[in-house]
């Protein structure tokens, strides 16, 4: 039964029994950022027709599923994460018929389809928010959002001192004097999850897309829907994609303080509710949550058997090319997820982060900038690419599920010289350029040296850097040593040996004092694979290079005279 705020009570939760063989436990999931994937109609923006056109490419790459960033009706103030209608395709991307065709084609190719869900906030253009603006205080329309009276003699001060993640205050005032909360841009008002109507609406949204055949949802700001009682003041500033702070040896220094608006205990009731909605449908439907929290034990709460199925591992993403930090992130993720029966996930980049091929080329191994501009330190492209190739073989060998951001398989760098006039990220404007934002990682893909926009389409919505001209898909397909073919080989071997389901143990080479990240994977068929990555500054002798079978190396110069070269990774079958 429902409690007073429309939630499912603890006593009624009956999660679907998990077999331990669900597809999402070891899937490789490819993130498509539709605006920048492929333009099929020549308007400068990628679309669902472009995704459908390139599904065979993704199948040949060897991924298991496709996750699409938002394609819903939106004014695009935040690249679609400001949703005006959760059941309508934005005309920029196509129609519901285009979506159905894409979904059907994906399933015929054996690919699962995951779509984005944005439950923390809507667009200001959403009919609910427009109705709230047109309605009086204390109305049912305003109760859908976080409207509050201000402080001060005449309510001229915001209800509290919270800061937006995009910069500036988290409150905006409307004409009648009330304020509304927006943890992100002012065009993205936060929903009020204390209202039962919100719960029922999102159950309906889930069912709408499940009825159309989607296999899962990626939940945006998954830790943000519930706010602390009383909305207390909090002086800190949270930024996008943060995790637990660690020292140079990879040990946690402190727990990330998410304050009164993130990671509140009540958010777990939402996932228990959604777990039951997914259980209404045949097949193995899934939720993957985007939650920037620490320590790892807190994140694991989201993937208990009666909640979501996966959670993004941001500690691994921000570890950098650093042996101890990577080792710590891997150990902690495997430990806490195994405790709740969930798979670990592994990711190196996404649409919110500087691409790792550029991050790894900066002077600090653990650099994690919020954008890179022309006046900033410029990455060493060769160094960054070499480390990115090596890191890919770490990510794609680890047990659990791996996420590949579009272009990772090409070794795409960040656009580090993007001019201010081209930028669209609201973070850039709300901080008056102090934070460059995420546009540099969202540049349209280069498919071919022939055709407009390097095969993407004419007049791409963000300009492509000159560095893309020689690393297009067509260039790389014919080069056996390309990043693209490295990914294809890695994914083929991963599937053949079922590495995503293998038993994991650290190799003695990974003991403290060594710069080698090394572990052994024992597969279900009894094979043992040694994965070794050299994150140090000198070649290291590895006896197994001569006694075992070299399955894959991150580069042609990875192995020399029985030694593993710096910034390289190998897979060795023992």
PDB file of C-alpha atoms in Angstrom, residues 331-569:
ATOM      1  CA  UNK A 331      39.288  -2.724  -4.510  1.00  0.00           C
ATOM      2  CA  UNK A 332      36.637  -0.595  -2.848  1.00  0.00           C
ATOM      3  CA  UNK A 333      34.157  -0.945  -5.688  1.00  0.00           C
ATOM      4  CA  UNK A 334      34.460  -4.711  -5.851  1.00  0.00           C
ATOM      5  CA  UNK A 335      34.252  -5.035  -2.061  1.00  0.00           C
ATOM      6  CA  UNK A 336      31.151  -2.934  -1.453  1.00  0.00           C
ATOM      7  CA  UNK A 337      29.236  -4.112  -4.508  1.00  0.00           C
ATOM      8  CA  UNK A 338      29.878  -7.776  -3.805  1.00  0.00           C
ATOM      9  CA  UNK A 339      28.486  -7.206  -0.320  1.00  0.00           C
ATOM     10  CA  UNK A 340      25.088  -6.273  -1.800  1.00  0.00           C
ATOM     11  CA  UNK A 341      25.179  -8.673  -4.747  1.00  0.00           C
ATOM     12  CA  UNK A 342      25.585  -5.970  -7.396  1.00  0.00           C
ATOM     13  CA  UNK A 343      28.092  -5.669 -10.247  1.00  0.00           C
ATOM     14  CA  UNK A 344      30.725  -2.967 -10.241  1.00  0.00           C
ATOM     15  CA  UNK A 345      30.776  -0.489 -13.106  1.00  0.00           C
ATOM     16  CA  UNK A 346      33.778   1.079 -14.806  1.00  0.00           C
ATOM     17  CA  UNK A 347      33.899   4.309 -16.769  1.00  0.00           C
ATOM     18  CA  UNK A 348      36.684   6.637 -17.929  1.00  0.00           C
ATOM     19  CA  UNK A 349      34.757   9.544 -19.492  1.00  0.00           C
ATOM     20  CA  UNK A 350      31.256  10.817 -20.112  1.00  0.00           C
ATOM     21  CA  UNK A 351      29.460  13.905 -21.397  1.00  0.00           C
ATOM     22  CA  UNK A 352      30.150  15.797 -18.139  1.00  0.00           C
ATOM     23  CA  UNK A 353      33.924  15.292 -17.946  1.00  0.00           C
ATOM     24  CA  UNK A 354      37.040  16.310 -19.840  1.00  0.00           C
ATOM     25  CA  UNK A 355      37.887  13.381 -22.100  1.00  0.00           C
ATOM     26  CA  UNK A 356      40.424  11.095 -20.457  1.00  0.00           C
ATOM     27  CA  UNK A 357      42.704  11.051 -23.516  1.00  0.00           C
ATOM     28  CA  UNK A 358      43.341  14.723 -22.705  1.00  0.00           C
ATOM     29  CA  UNK A 359      43.255  14.520 -18.903  1.00  0.00           C
ATOM     30  CA  UNK A 360      45.924  11.833 -18.982  1.00  0.00           C
ATOM     31  CA  UNK A 361      48.170  14.097 -21.050  1.00  0.00           C
ATOM     32  CA  UNK A 362      48.389  16.852 -18.424  1.00  0.00           C
ATOM     33  CA  UNK A 363      51.381  17.255 -16.129  1.00  0.00           C
ATOM     34  CA  UNK A 364      49.498  15.802 -13.170  1.00  0.00           C
ATOM     35  CA  UNK A 365      48.523  12.148 -13.379  1.00  0.00           C
ATOM     36  CA  UNK A 366      45.380  12.910 -11.394  1.00  0.00           C
ATOM     37  CA  UNK A 367      44.349  16.168 -13.082  1.00  0.00           C
ATOM     38  CA  UNK A 368      40.589  16.613 -13.223  1.00  0.00           C
ATOM     39  CA  UNK A 369      39.872  20.081 -14.664  1.00  0.00           C
ATOM     40  CA  UNK A 370      36.455  21.545 -15.316  1.00  0.00           C
ATOM     41  CA  UNK A 371      37.131  22.097 -18.978  1.00  0.00           C
ATOM     42  CA  UNK A 372      40.373  22.998 -20.759  1.00  0.00           C
ATOM     43  CA  UNK A 373      40.718  26.263 -22.653  1.00  0.00           C
ATOM     44  CA  UNK A 374      43.287  27.807 -24.946  1.00  0.00           C
ATOM     45  CA  UNK A 375      44.913  29.663 -22.041  1.00  0.00           C
ATOM     46  CA  UNK A 376      45.226  26.536 -19.897  1.00  0.00           C
ATOM     47  CA  UNK A 377      47.950  23.914 -19.891  1.00  0.00           C
ATOM     48  CA  UNK A 378      47.626  22.008 -23.143  1.00  0.00           C
ATOM     49  CA  UNK A 379      47.726  18.199 -22.948  1.00  0.00           C
ATOM     50  CA  UNK A 380      50.567  16.175 -24.399  1.00  0.00           C
ATOM     51  CA  UNK A 381      48.436  14.436 -27.031  1.00  0.00           C
ATOM     52  CA  UNK A 382      50.761  11.452 -27.571  1.00  0.00           C
ATOM     53  CA  UNK A 383      51.173  10.822 -23.845  1.00  0.00           C
ATOM     54  CA  UNK A 384      47.452  11.157 -23.192  1.00  0.00           C
ATOM     55  CA  UNK A 385      46.544   8.790 -26.004  1.00  0.00           C
ATOM     56  CA  UNK A 386      49.094   6.185 -24.908  1.00  0.00           C
ATOM     57  CA  UNK A 387      47.722   6.241 -21.363  1.00  0.00           C
ATOM     58  CA  UNK A 388      44.131   6.227 -22.638  1.00  0.00           C
ATOM     59  CA  UNK A 389      44.822   3.059 -24.620  1.00  0.00           C
ATOM     60  CA  UNK A 390      46.385   1.463 -21.553  1.00  0.00           C
ATOM     61  CA  UNK A 391      43.504   2.522 -19.303  1.00  0.00           C
ATOM     62  CA  UNK A 392      40.984   1.089 -21.767  1.00  0.00           C
ATOM     63  CA  UNK A 393      42.496  -2.364 -21.349  1.00  0.00           C
ATOM     64  CA  UNK A 394      42.162  -1.989 -17.593  1.00  0.00           C
ATOM     65  CA  UNK A 395      38.548  -0.839 -17.785  1.00  0.00           C
ATOM     66  CA  UNK A 396      37.439  -3.468 -20.298  1.00  0.00           C
ATOM     67  CA  UNK A 397      39.018  -6.364 -18.405  1.00  0.00           C
ATOM     68  CA  UNK A 398      37.539  -5.700 -14.971  1.00  0.00           C
ATOM     69  CA  UNK A 399      34.630  -7.855 -13.784  1.00  0.00           C
ATOM     70  CA  UNK A 400      31.295  -6.078 -13.958  1.00  0.00           C
ATOM     71  CA  UNK A 401      29.878  -3.669 -16.499  1.00  0.00           C
ATOM     72  CA  UNK A 402      31.880  -1.142 -18.544  1.00  0.00           C
ATOM     73  CA  UNK A 403      30.665   2.139 -20.053  1.00  0.00           C
ATOM     74  CA  UNK A 404      32.196   3.602 -23.210  1.00  0.00           C
ATOM     75  CA  UNK A 405      31.480   7.250 -23.992  1.00  0.00           C
ATOM     76  CA  UNK A 406      31.088   7.893 -27.709  1.00  0.00           C
ATOM     77  CA  UNK A 407      34.511   8.637 -29.168  1.00  0.00           C
ATOM     78  CA  UNK A 408      36.432   6.782 -26.448  1.00  0.00           C
ATOM     79  CA  UNK A 409      36.917   4.036 -28.994  1.00  0.00           C
ATOM     80  CA  UNK A 410      38.594   6.565 -31.304  1.00  0.00           C
ATOM     81  CA  UNK A 411      40.845   8.023 -28.620  1.00  0.00           C
ATOM     82  CA  UNK A 412      39.154  11.395 -29.127  1.00  0.00           C
ATOM     83  CA  UNK A 413      40.783  14.292 -27.294  1.00  0.00           C
ATOM     84  CA  UNK A 414      39.008  17.222 -25.694  1.00  0.00           C
ATOM     85  CA  UNK A 415      38.456  20.325 -27.825  1.00  0.00           C
ATOM     86  CA  UNK A 416      40.840  22.523 -25.834  1.00  0.00           C
ATOM     87  CA  UNK A 417      40.702  25.677 -27.984  1.00  0.00           C
ATOM     88  CA  UNK A 418      36.942  26.145 -28.243  1.00  0.00           C
ATOM     89  CA  UNK A 419      36.145  29.858 -28.418  1.00  0.00           C
ATOM     90  CA  UNK A 420      33.695  31.519 -26.052  1.00  0.00           C
ATOM     91  CA  UNK A 421      31.259  32.365 -28.852  1.00  0.00           C
ATOM     92  CA  UNK A 422      30.761  28.665 -29.592  1.00  0.00           C
ATOM     93  CA  UNK A 423      30.096  27.543 -26.039  1.00  0.00           C
ATOM     94  CA  UNK A 424      26.606  26.548 -24.910  1.00  0.00           C
ATOM     95  CA  UNK A 425      27.097  25.012 -21.463  1.00  0.00           C
ATOM     96  CA  UNK A 426      25.136  27.028 -18.839  1.00  0.00           C
ATOM     97  CA  UNK A 427      27.999  26.485 -16.401  1.00  0.00           C
ATOM     98  CA  UNK A 428      30.173  28.747 -18.556  1.00  0.00           C
ATOM     99  CA  UNK A 429      27.659  31.575 -18.469  1.00  0.00           C
ATOM    100  CA  UNK A 430      26.541  31.255 -14.845  1.00  0.00           C
ATOM    101  CA  UNK A 431      30.179  31.431 -13.676  1.00  0.00           C
ATOM    102  CA  UNK A 432      31.023  34.220 -16.144  1.00  0.00           C
ATOM    103  CA  UNK A 433      33.561  31.988 -17.818  1.00  0.00           C
ATOM    104  CA  UNK A 434      35.405  30.976 -14.652  1.00  0.00           C
ATOM    105  CA  UNK A 435      34.373  27.376 -15.327  1.00  0.00           C
ATOM    106  CA  UNK A 436      34.611  26.408 -18.981  1.00  0.00           C
ATOM    107  CA  UNK A 437      32.076  23.645 -18.671  1.00  0.00           C
ATOM    108  CA  UNK A 438      31.530  20.515 -20.691  1.00  0.00           C
ATOM    109  CA  UNK A 439      31.295  21.585 -24.327  1.00  0.00           C
ATOM    110  CA  UNK A 440      34.825  20.410 -25.102  1.00  0.00           C
ATOM    111  CA  UNK A 441      33.793  16.787 -24.511  1.00  0.00           C
ATOM    112  CA  UNK A 442      30.576  17.088 -26.526  1.00  0.00           C
ATOM    113  CA  UNK A 443      31.971  17.917 -29.963  1.00  0.00           C
ATOM    114  CA  UNK A 444      30.342  15.954 -32.835  1.00  0.00           C
ATOM    115  CA  UNK A 445      32.050  12.731 -33.832  1.00  0.00           C
ATOM    116  CA  UNK A 446      34.340  12.464 -36.878  1.00  0.00           C
ATOM    117  CA  UNK A 447      33.116   9.631 -39.072  1.00  0.00           C
ATOM    118  CA  UNK A 448      34.921  10.179 -42.356  1.00  0.00           C
ATOM    119  CA  UNK A 449      37.424  12.517 -44.027  1.00  0.00           C
ATOM    120  CA  UNK A 450      34.836  12.748 -46.814  1.00  0.00           C
ATOM    121  CA  UNK A 451      31.670  14.732 -46.253  1.00  0.00           C
ATOM    122  CA  UNK A 452      30.522  17.727 -44.266  1.00  0.00           C
ATOM    123  CA  UNK A 453      31.555  17.919 -40.633  1.00  0.00           C
ATOM    124  CA  UNK A 454      33.911  14.971 -41.122  1.00  0.00           C
ATOM    125  CA  UNK A 455      30.938  12.802 -41.980  1.00  0.00           C
ATOM    126  CA  UNK A 456      28.814  13.994 -39.066  1.00  0.00           C
ATOM    127  CA  UNK A 457      26.819  16.418 -41.202  1.00  0.00           C
ATOM    128  CA  UNK A 458      26.974  20.058 -42.298  1.00  0.00           C
ATOM    129  CA  UNK A 459      27.528  22.894 -39.825  1.00  0.00           C
ATOM    130  CA  UNK A 460      27.950  20.871 -36.620  1.00  0.00           C
ATOM    131  CA  UNK A 461      26.419  22.617 -33.597  1.00  0.00           C
ATOM    132  CA  UNK A 462      29.898  22.687 -32.011  1.00  0.00           C
ATOM    133  CA  UNK A 463      32.988  23.087 -34.209  1.00  0.00           C
ATOM    134  CA  UNK A 464      35.317  20.128 -34.524  1.00  0.00           C
ATOM    135  CA  UNK A 465      39.032  20.698 -33.846  1.00  0.00           C
ATOM    136  CA  UNK A 466      41.603  20.113 -36.561  1.00  0.00           C
ATOM    137  CA  UNK A 467      42.933  17.141 -34.562  1.00  0.00           C
ATOM    138  CA  UNK A 468      39.814  15.175 -35.530  1.00  0.00           C
ATOM    139  CA  UNK A 469      40.681  15.161 -39.222  1.00  0.00           C
ATOM    140  CA  UNK A 470      43.090  12.228 -39.065  1.00  0.00           C
ATOM    141  CA  UNK A 471      41.336  10.093 -36.468  1.00  0.00           C
ATOM    142  CA  UNK A 472      37.962   9.523 -38.114  1.00  0.00           C
ATOM    143  CA  UNK A 473      36.224   6.162 -37.964  1.00  0.00           C
ATOM    144  CA  UNK A 474      37.079   5.500 -41.618  1.00  0.00           C
ATOM    145  CA  UNK A 475      40.755   6.269 -41.002  1.00  0.00           C
ATOM    146  CA  UNK A 476      40.894   3.906 -38.065  1.00  0.00           C
ATOM    147  CA  UNK A 477      38.951   0.964 -39.462  1.00  0.00           C
ATOM    148  CA  UNK A 478      41.727   0.174 -41.898  1.00  0.00           C
ATOM    149  CA  UNK A 479      44.571   0.574 -39.407  1.00  0.00           C
ATOM    150  CA  UNK A 480      45.219  -2.594 -37.356  1.00  0.00           C
ATOM    151  CA  UNK A 481      47.003  -0.517 -34.689  1.00  0.00           C
ATOM    152  CA  UNK A 482      44.276   2.107 -34.299  1.00  0.00           C
ATOM    153  CA  UNK A 483      42.440   2.805 -31.060  1.00  0.00           C
ATOM    154  CA  UNK A 484      39.231   1.638 -32.720  1.00  0.00           C
ATOM    155  CA  UNK A 485      40.670  -1.756 -33.539  1.00  0.00           C
ATOM    156  CA  UNK A 486      42.181  -1.996 -30.062  1.00  0.00           C
ATOM    157  CA  UNK A 487      38.673  -1.585 -28.627  1.00  0.00           C
ATOM    158  CA  UNK A 488      37.206  -4.083 -31.082  1.00  0.00           C
ATOM    159  CA  UNK A 489      39.831  -6.679 -30.180  1.00  0.00           C
ATOM    160  CA  UNK A 490      39.427  -6.027 -26.457  1.00  0.00           C
ATOM    161  CA  UNK A 491      35.667  -6.388 -26.629  1.00  0.00           C
ATOM    162  CA  UNK A 492      35.920  -9.553 -28.701  1.00  0.00           C
ATOM    163  CA  UNK A 493      38.288 -11.193 -26.198  1.00  0.00           C
ATOM    164  CA  UNK A 494      36.266  -9.916 -23.261  1.00  0.00           C
ATOM    165  CA  UNK A 495      33.184 -11.659 -24.640  1.00  0.00           C
ATOM    166  CA  UNK A 496      34.974 -14.841 -25.736  1.00  0.00           C
ATOM    167  CA  UNK A 497      36.478 -15.371 -22.269  1.00  0.00           C
ATOM    168  CA  UNK A 498      33.579 -13.821 -20.316  1.00  0.00           C
ATOM    169  CA  UNK A 499      36.001 -11.564 -18.457  1.00  0.00           C
ATOM    170  CA  UNK A 500      33.121  -9.512 -17.116  1.00  0.00           C
ATOM    171  CA  UNK A 501      32.058 -12.518 -15.020  1.00  0.00           C
ATOM    172  CA  UNK A 502      35.538 -13.673 -14.002  1.00  0.00           C
ATOM    173  CA  UNK A 503      36.832 -14.053 -10.452  1.00  0.00           C
ATOM    174  CA  UNK A 504      39.258 -11.272  -9.507  1.00  0.00           C
ATOM    175  CA  UNK A 505      42.385 -11.311  -7.356  1.00  0.00           C
ATOM    176  CA  UNK A 506      45.330  -8.967  -7.079  1.00  0.00           C
ATOM    177  CA  UNK A 507      48.660 -10.196  -8.383  1.00  0.00           C
ATOM    178  CA  UNK A 508      51.676  -9.803  -6.063  1.00  0.00           C
ATOM    179  CA  UNK A 509      53.101  -7.248  -8.517  1.00  0.00           C
ATOM    180  CA  UNK A 510      50.448  -4.839  -7.268  1.00  0.00           C
ATOM    181  CA  UNK A 511      51.918  -4.682  -3.776  1.00  0.00           C
ATOM    182  CA  UNK A 512      52.759  -1.247  -2.394  1.00  0.00           C
ATOM    183  CA  UNK A 513      55.991   0.174  -3.738  1.00  0.00           C
ATOM    184  CA  UNK A 514      55.418  -1.122  -7.246  1.00  0.00           C
ATOM    185  CA  UNK A 515      54.024   1.027 -10.056  1.00  0.00           C
ATOM    186  CA  UNK A 516      52.430  -1.984 -11.681  1.00  0.00           C
ATOM    187  CA  UNK A 517      48.687  -2.453 -11.494  1.00  0.00           C
ATOM    188  CA  UNK A 518      48.302  -6.211 -11.909  1.00  0.00           C
ATOM    189  CA  UNK A 519      45.506  -8.673 -11.251  1.00  0.00           C
ATOM    190  CA  UNK A 520      44.416 -12.135 -12.271  1.00  0.00           C
ATOM    191  CA  UNK A 521      41.056 -13.081 -13.696  1.00  0.00           C
ATOM    192  CA  UNK A 522      39.825 -16.662 -13.457  1.00  0.00           C
ATOM    193  CA  UNK A 523      37.111 -17.269 -15.996  1.00  0.00           C
ATOM    194  CA  UNK A 524      34.093 -19.569 -15.724  1.00  0.00           C
ATOM    195  CA  UNK A 525      35.817 -21.968 -18.152  1.00  0.00           C
ATOM    196  CA  UNK A 526      38.905 -22.169 -15.945  1.00  0.00           C
ATOM    197  CA  UNK A 527      41.234 -19.887 -17.897  1.00  0.00           C
ATOM    198  CA  UNK A 528      43.462 -17.435 -16.039  1.00  0.00           C
ATOM    199  CA  UNK A 529      44.271 -14.046 -17.521  1.00  0.00           C
ATOM    200  CA  UNK A 530      46.885 -11.714 -16.079  1.00  0.00           C
ATOM    201  CA  UNK A 531      46.263  -8.017 -16.657  1.00  0.00           C
ATOM    202  CA  UNK A 532      49.260  -5.774 -16.024  1.00  0.00           C
ATOM    203  CA  UNK A 533      49.439  -1.998 -16.468  1.00  0.00           C
ATOM    204  CA  UNK A 534      52.642  -0.004 -16.023  1.00  0.00           C
ATOM    205  CA  UNK A 535      51.767   3.357 -14.460  1.00  0.00           C
ATOM    206  CA  UNK A 536      55.338   4.007 -13.363  1.00  0.00           C
ATOM    207  CA  UNK A 537      58.324   5.658 -14.999  1.00  0.00           C
ATOM    208  CA  UNK A 538      60.465   2.670 -16.009  1.00  0.00           C
ATOM    209  CA  UNK A 539      59.935  -0.625 -17.874  1.00  0.00           C
ATOM    210  CA  UNK A 540      59.210  -3.602 -15.630  1.00  0.00           C
ATOM    211  CA  UNK A 541      60.152  -7.219 -16.232  1.00  0.00           C
ATOM    212  CA  UNK A 542      57.140  -9.538 -16.216  1.00  0.00           C
ATOM    213  CA  UNK A 543      58.061 -13.255 -16.405  1.00  0.00           C
ATOM    214  CA  UNK A 544      54.602 -14.180 -17.666  1.00  0.00           C
ATOM    215  CA  UNK A 545      55.333 -12.306 -20.888  1.00  0.00           C
ATOM    216  CA  UNK A 546      57.551 -15.201 -21.924  1.00  0.00           C
ATOM    217  CA  UNK A 547      55.716 -18.052 -20.208  1.00  0.00           C
ATOM    218  CA  UNK A 548      52.163 -17.072 -21.127  1.00  0.00           C
ATOM    219  CA  UNK A 549      50.211 -16.196 -24.256  1.00  0.00           C
ATOM    220  CA  UNK A 550      50.013 -12.485 -25.029  1.00  0.00           C
ATOM    221  CA  UNK A 551      46.359 -11.900 -25.862  1.00  0.00           C
ATOM    222  CA  UNK A 552      46.448  -8.146 -26.295  1.00  0.00           C
ATOM    223  CA  UNK A 553      48.731  -5.164 -25.764  1.00  0.00           C
ATOM    224  CA  UNK A 554      47.813  -1.502 -25.654  1.00  0.00           C
ATOM    225  CA  UNK A 555      50.417  -0.602 -28.278  1.00  0.00           C
ATOM    226  CA  UNK A 556      53.074  -1.978 -30.601  1.00  0.00           C
ATOM    227  CA  UNK A 557      55.863  -0.908 -28.238  1.00  0.00           C
ATOM    228  CA  UNK A 558      54.194  -2.275 -25.093  1.00  0.00           C
ATOM    229  CA  UNK A 559      56.561  -5.252 -24.769  1.00  0.00           C
ATOM    230  CA  UNK A 560      60.305  -5.116 -25.283  1.00  0.00           C
ATOM    231  CA  UNK A 561      62.717  -7.873 -24.209  1.00  0.00           C
ATOM    232  CA  UNK A 562      60.289  -9.358 -21.705  1.00  0.00           C
ATOM    233  CA  UNK A 563      59.530  -6.006 -20.104  1.00  0.00           C
ATOM    234  CA  UNK A 564      56.313  -4.023 -19.992  1.00  0.00           C
ATOM    235  CA  UNK A 565      56.909  -0.487 -21.199  1.00  0.00           C
ATOM    236  CA  UNK A 566      55.778   2.605 -19.336  1.00  0.00           C
ATOM    237  CA  UNK A 567      52.144   3.637 -19.888  1.00  0.00           C
ATOM    238  CA  UNK A 568      51.127   0.339 -21.431  1.00  0.00           C
ATOM    239  CA  UNK A 569      48.864  -2.562 -20.492  1.00  0.00           C
TER     240      UNK A 569
END
